[in-house]
Short mmCIF file of C-alpha atoms in Angstrom, two decimals:
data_model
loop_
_atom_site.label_atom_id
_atom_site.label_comp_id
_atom_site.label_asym_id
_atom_site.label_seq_id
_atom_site.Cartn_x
_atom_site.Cartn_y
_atom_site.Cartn_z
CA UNK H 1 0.00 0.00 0.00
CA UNK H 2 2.44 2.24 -0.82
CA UNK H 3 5.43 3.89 -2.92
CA UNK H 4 8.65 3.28 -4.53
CA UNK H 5 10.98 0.80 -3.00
CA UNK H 6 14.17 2.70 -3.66
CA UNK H 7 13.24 5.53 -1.84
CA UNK H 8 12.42 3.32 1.33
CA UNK H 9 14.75 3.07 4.03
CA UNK H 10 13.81 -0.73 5.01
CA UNK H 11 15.20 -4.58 4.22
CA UNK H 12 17.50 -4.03 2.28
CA UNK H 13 16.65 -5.16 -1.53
CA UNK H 14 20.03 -4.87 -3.40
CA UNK H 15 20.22 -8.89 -2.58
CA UNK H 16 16.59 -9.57 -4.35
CA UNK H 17 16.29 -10.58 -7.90
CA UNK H 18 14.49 -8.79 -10.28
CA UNK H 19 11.78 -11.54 -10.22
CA UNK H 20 11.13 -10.71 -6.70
CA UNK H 21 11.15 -6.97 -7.33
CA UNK H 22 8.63 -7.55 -10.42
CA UNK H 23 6.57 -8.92 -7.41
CA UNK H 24 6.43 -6.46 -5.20
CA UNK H 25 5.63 -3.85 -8.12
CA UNK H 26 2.86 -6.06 -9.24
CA UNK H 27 1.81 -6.43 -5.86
CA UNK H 28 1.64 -2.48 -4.64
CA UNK H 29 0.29 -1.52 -8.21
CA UNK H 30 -2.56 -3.92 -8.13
CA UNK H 31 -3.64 -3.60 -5.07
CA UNK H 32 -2.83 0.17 -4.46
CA UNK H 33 -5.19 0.85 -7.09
CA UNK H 34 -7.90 -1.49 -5.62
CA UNK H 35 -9.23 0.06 -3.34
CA UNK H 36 -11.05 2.76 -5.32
CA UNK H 37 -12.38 -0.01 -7.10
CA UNK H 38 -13.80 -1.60 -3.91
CA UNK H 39 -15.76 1.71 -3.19
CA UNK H 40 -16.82 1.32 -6.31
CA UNK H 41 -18.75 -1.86 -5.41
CA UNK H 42 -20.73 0.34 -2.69
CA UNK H 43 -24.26 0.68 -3.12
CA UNK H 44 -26.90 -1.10 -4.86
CA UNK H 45 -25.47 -4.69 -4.16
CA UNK H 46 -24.73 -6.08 -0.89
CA UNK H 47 -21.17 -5.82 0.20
CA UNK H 48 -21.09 -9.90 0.93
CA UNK H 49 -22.93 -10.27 -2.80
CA UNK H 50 -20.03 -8.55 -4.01
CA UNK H 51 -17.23 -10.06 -2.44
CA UNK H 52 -18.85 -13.10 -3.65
CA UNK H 53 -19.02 -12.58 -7.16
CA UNK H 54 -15.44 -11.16 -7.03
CA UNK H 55 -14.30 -14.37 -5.80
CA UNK H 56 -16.82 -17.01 -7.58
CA UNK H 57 -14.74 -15.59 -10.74
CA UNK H 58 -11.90 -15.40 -9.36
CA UNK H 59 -11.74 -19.06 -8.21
CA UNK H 60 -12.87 -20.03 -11.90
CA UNK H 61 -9.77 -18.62 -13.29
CA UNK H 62 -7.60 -19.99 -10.53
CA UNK H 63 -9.32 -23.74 -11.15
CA UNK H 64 -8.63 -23.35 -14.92
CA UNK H 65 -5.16 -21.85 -14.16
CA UNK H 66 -5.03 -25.20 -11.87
CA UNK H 67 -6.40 -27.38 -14.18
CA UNK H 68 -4.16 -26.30 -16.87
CA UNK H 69 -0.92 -26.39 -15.66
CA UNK H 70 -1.80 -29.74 -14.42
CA UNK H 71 -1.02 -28.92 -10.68
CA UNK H 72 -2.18 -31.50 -7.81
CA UNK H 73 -6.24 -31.09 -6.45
CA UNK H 74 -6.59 -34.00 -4.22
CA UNK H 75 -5.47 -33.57 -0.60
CA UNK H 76 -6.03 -35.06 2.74
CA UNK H 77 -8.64 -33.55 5.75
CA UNK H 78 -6.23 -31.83 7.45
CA UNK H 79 -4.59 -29.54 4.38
CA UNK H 80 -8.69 -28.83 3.37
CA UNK H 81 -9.36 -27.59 7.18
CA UNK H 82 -6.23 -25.19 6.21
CA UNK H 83 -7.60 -24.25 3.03
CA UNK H 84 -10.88 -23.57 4.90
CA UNK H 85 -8.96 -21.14 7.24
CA UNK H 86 -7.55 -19.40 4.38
CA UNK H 87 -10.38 -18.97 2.52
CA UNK H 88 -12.41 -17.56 6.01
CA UNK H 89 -9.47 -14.79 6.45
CA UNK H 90 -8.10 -14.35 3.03
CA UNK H 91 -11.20 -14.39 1.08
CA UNK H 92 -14.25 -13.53 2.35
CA UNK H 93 -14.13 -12.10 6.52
CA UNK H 94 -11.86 -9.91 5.32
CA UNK H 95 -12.76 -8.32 2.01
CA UNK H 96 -16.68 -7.92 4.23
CA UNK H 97 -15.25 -6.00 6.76
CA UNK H 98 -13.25 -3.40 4.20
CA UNK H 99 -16.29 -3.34 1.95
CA UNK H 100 -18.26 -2.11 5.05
CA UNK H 101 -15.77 -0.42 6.12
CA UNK H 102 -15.11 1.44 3.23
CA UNK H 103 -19.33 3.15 3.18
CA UNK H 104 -17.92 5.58 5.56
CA UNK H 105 -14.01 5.77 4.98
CA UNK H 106 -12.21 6.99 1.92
CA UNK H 107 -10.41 4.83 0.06
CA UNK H 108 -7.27 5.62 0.42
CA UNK H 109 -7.40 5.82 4.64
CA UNK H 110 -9.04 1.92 4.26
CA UNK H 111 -5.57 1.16 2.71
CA UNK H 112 -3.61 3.10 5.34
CA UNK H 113 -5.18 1.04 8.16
CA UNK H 114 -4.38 -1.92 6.33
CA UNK H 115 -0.70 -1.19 6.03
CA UNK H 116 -0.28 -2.34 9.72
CA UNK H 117 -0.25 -5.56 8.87
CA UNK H 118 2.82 -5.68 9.78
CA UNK H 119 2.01 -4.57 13.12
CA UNK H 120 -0.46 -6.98 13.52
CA UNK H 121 1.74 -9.81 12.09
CA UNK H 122 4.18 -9.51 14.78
CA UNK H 123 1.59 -8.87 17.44
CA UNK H 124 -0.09 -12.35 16.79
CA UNK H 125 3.07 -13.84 16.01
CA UNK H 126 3.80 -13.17 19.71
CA UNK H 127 0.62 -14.51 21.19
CA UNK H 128 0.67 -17.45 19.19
CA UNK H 129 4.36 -18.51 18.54
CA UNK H 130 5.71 -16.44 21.18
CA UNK H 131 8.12 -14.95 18.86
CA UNK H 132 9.63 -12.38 21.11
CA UNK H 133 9.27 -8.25 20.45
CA UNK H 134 12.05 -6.57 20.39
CA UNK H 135 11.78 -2.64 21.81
CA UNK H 136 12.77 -0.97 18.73
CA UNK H 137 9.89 -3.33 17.09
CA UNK H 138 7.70 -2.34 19.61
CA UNK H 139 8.74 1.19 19.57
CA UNK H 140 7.65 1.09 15.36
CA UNK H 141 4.07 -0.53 16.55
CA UNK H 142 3.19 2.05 18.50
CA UNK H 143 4.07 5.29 16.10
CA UNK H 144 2.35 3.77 13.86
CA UNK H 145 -1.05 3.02 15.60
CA UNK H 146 -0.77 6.80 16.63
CA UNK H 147 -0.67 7.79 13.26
CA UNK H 148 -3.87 5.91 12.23
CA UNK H 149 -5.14 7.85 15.51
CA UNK H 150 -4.28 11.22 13.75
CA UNK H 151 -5.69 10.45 10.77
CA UNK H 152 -8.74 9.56 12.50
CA UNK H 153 -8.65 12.09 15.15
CA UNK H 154 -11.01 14.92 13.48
CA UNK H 155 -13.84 12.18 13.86
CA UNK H 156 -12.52 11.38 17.14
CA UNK H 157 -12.15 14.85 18.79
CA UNK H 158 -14.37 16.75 16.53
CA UNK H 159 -17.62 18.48 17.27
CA UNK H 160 -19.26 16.52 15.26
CA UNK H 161 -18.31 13.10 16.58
CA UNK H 162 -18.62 10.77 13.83
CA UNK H 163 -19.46 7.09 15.21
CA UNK H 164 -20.02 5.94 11.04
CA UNK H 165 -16.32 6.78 10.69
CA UNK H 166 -15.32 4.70 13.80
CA UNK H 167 -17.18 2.11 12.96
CA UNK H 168 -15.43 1.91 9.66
CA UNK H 169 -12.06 2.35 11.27
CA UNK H 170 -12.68 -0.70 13.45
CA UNK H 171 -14.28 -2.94 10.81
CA UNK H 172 -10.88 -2.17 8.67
CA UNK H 173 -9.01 -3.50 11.89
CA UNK H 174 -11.09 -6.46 12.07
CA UNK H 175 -10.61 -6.87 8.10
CA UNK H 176 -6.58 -6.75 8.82
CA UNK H 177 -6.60 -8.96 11.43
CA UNK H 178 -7.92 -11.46 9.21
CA UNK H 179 -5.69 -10.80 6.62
CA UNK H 180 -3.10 -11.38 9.14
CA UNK H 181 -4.35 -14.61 10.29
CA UNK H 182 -4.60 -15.95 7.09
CA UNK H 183 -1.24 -15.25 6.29
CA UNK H 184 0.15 -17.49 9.25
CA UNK H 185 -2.11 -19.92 7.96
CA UNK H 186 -0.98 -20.17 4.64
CA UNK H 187 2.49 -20.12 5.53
CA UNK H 188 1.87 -23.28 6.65
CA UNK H 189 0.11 -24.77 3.74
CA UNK H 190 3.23 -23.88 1.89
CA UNK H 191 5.68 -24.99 4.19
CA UNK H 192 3.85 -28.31 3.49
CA UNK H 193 4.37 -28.38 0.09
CA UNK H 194 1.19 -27.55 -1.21
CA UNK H 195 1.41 -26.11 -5.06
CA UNK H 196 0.16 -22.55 -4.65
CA UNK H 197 -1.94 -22.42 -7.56
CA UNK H 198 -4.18 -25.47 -5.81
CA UNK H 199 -3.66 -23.46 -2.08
CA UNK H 200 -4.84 -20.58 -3.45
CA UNK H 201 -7.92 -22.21 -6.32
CA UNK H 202 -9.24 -24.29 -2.52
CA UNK H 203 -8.71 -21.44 -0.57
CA UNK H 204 -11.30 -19.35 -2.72
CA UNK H 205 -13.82 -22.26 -3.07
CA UNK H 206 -14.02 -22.28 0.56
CA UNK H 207 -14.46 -18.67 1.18
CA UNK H 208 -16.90 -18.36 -1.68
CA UNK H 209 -19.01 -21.39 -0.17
CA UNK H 210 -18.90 -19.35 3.40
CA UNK H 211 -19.94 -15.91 1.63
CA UNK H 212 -22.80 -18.04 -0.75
CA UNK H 213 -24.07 -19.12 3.40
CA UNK H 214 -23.79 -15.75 4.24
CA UNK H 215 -25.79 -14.14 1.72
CA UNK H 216 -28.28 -16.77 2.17
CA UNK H 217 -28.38 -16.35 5.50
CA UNK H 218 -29.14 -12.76 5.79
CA UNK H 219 -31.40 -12.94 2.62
CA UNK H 220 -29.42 -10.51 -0.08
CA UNK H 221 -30.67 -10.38 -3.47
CA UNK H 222 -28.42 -12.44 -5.88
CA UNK H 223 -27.96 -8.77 -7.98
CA UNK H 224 -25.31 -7.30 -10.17
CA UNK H 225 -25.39 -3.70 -10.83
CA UNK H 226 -25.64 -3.27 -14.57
CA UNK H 227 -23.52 -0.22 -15.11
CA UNK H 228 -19.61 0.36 -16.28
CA UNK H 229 -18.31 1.45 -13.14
CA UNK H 230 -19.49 -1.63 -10.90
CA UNK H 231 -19.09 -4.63 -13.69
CA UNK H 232 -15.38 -2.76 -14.93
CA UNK H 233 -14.50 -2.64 -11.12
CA UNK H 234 -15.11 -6.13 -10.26
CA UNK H 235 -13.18 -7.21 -13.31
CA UNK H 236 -10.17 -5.23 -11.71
CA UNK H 237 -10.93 -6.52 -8.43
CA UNK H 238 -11.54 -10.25 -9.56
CA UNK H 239 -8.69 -10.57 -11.99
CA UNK H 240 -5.73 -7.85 -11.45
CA UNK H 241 -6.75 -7.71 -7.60
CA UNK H 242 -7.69 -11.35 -6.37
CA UNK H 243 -5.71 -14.08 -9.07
CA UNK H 244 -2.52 -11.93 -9.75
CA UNK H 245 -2.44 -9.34 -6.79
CA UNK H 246 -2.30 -13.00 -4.20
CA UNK H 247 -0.30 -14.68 -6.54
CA UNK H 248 2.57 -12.60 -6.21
CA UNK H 249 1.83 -11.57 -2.54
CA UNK H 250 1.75 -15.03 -1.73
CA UNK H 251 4.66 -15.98 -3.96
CA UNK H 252 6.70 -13.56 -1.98
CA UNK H 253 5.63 -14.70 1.29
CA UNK H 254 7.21 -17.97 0.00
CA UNK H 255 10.17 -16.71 -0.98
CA UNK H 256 10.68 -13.94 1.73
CA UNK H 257 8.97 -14.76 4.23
CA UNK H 258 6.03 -13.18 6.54
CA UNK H 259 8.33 -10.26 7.53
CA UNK H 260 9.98 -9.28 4.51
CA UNK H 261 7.04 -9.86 2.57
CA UNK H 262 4.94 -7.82 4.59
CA UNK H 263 7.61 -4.80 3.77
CA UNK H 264 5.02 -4.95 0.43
CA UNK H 265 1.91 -3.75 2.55
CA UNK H 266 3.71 -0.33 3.48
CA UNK H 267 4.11 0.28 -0.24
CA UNK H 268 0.51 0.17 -0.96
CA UNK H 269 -0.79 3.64 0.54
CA UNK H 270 0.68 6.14 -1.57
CA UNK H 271 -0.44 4.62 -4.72
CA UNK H 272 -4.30 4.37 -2.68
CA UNK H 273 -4.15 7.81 -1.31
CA UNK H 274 -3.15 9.46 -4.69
CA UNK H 275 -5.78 7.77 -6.58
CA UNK H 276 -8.31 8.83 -3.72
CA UNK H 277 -7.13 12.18 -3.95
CA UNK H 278 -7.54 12.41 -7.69
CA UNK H 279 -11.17 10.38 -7.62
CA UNK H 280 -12.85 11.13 -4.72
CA UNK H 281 -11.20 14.43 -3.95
CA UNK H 282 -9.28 13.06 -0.83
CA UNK H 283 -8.58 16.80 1.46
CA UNK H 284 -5.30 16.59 2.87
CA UNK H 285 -4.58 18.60 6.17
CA UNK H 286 -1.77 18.52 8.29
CA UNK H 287 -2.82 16.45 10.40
CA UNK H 288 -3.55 13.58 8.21
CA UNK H 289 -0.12 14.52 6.56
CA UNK H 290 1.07 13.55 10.01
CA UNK H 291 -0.93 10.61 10.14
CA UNK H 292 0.23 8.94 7.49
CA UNK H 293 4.18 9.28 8.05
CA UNK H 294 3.56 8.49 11.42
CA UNK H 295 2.00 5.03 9.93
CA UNK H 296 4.62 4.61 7.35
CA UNK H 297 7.85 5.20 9.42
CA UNK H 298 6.29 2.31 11.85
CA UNK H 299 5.60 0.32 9.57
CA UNK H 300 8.97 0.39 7.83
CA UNK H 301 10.76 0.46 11.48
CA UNK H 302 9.21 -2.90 12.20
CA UNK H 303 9.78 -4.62 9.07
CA UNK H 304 13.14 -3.07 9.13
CA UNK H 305 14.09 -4.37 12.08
CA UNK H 306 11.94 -7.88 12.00
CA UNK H 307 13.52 -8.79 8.46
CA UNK H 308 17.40 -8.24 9.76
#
């Protein structure tokens, strides 16, 4: 969710390939730019209907990717309870709570909160693994919540107090701590061997089964809107956003691991926040200047420091 890598003071990437650089460009580009396209979605259809016709295409061109290339589709119980888990945090819980999330945030703020990933990565890495926190790490956590606080703080503090906005900020949280999850997750399909192409074709099918329950359950009209702007932005979303956008994210959590490959979510706001500014008219002040380098420089002193 952010900028250029060169200009970032983090991991170093002089020892990286130009395979693995191609990766992370793919990966900011595509999925800087998608959040305008998931405000896009907003409206007419249901938030879950549209998560779930993002990802019922998207798994269609993963399965014929799959199919294809003539990667392996059978697997035992316990790698399709992992695929499960995936697809609950990778593609479905958390693409619901940013689409709700993102009725009363701007686009470009839902990608800021979910550039502390990172944070959050090392924060359940501790609880889980007990990986141990190191101050400096810690140090990086904390300036960066604060600056999500100052973006946030004129809804906060204001005299208008505006709960919609909070509400949003804390369903993006939600929406990164299952992002977050689901990358521990798949870390461990892939340590397993598991082709990525099949991890990633089950992984869908499961969260698009969970969202089909979902939209049963609470009764939403099986709708598409029939204009440019929602059909052209789940195209984006389904093919640039969902097939290659995780490809090369996970790809690069192969290769890098969680930290390093993490160093990719701080990338992504920049591109979000400049497309917000030049579609939906994004105000800067200086506090949300603030804000945002606050985020940033935690995020990169984390990763920085966790990828040594």
């Amino acid at each position: 969710m952010s900028q250029a890598t060169a200009a970032m003071p983090g991991p170093s990437l002089k020892g990286l390939s130009g395979t693995t650089l191609g990766l992370y460009a793919a990966t900011v580009f595509l999925w800087g730019v998608s959040w305008i396209g998931i405000r896009a979605q907003l409206g007419v259809v249901a938030p879950e209907m549209s998560v779930l016709w993002r990802f019922l295409l998207a798994a269609g061109l993963m399965w014929g990717w799959v199919l294809v290339s003539g990667h392996r589709v059978r697997f035992g119980l316990a790698d399709h309870l992992r695929f499960m888990a995936v697809g609950c945090c990778l593609f479905s819980f958390n693409f619901i709570s940013f689409y709700y999330g993102g009725l009363s945030v701007p686009s470009g703020l839902l990608s800021v909160v979910f550039s502390l990933a990172s944070v959050f990565n090392l924060g359940l890495g501790f609880l889980i693994f007990r990986q141990r926190v190191e101050p400096r790490v810690a140090l990086g956590g904390v300036i960066g919540v604060v600056g999500i606080l100052f973006l946030f703080w004129p809804e906060i503090a204001g005299a208008g107090f505006n709960t919609a906005a909070l509400k949003g900020l804390g369903l993006c949280v939600i929406g990164t701590l299952f992002f977050c999850s689901g990358n521990m997750v798949s870390t461990v399909v892939q340590r397993r061997g598991v082709p990525l192409l099949s991890a990633v074709a089950w992984g869908m099918t499961y969260g698009c089964a969970v969202l089909l329950a979902l939209n049963l359950a609470r009764g939403n009209a099986f709708i598409i809107e029939p204009t440019v702007r929602y059909i052209g932005s789940l195209l984006y979303l389904a093919v640039g956003a969902s097939v290659l956008a995780f490809m090369c994210y996970l790809t690069l959590l192969r290769r890098l691991g969680a930290a390093r490959a993490g160093y990719a979510t701080v990338l992504f706001p920049i591109v979000a926040l400049t497309v917000s500014t030049l579609i939906e008219g994004y105000v800067w002040t200086p506090l949300a200047v603030l804000g945002v380098a606050l985020a940033l420089a935690g995020n990169v002193l984390v990763l920085r420091r966790s990828a040594a």
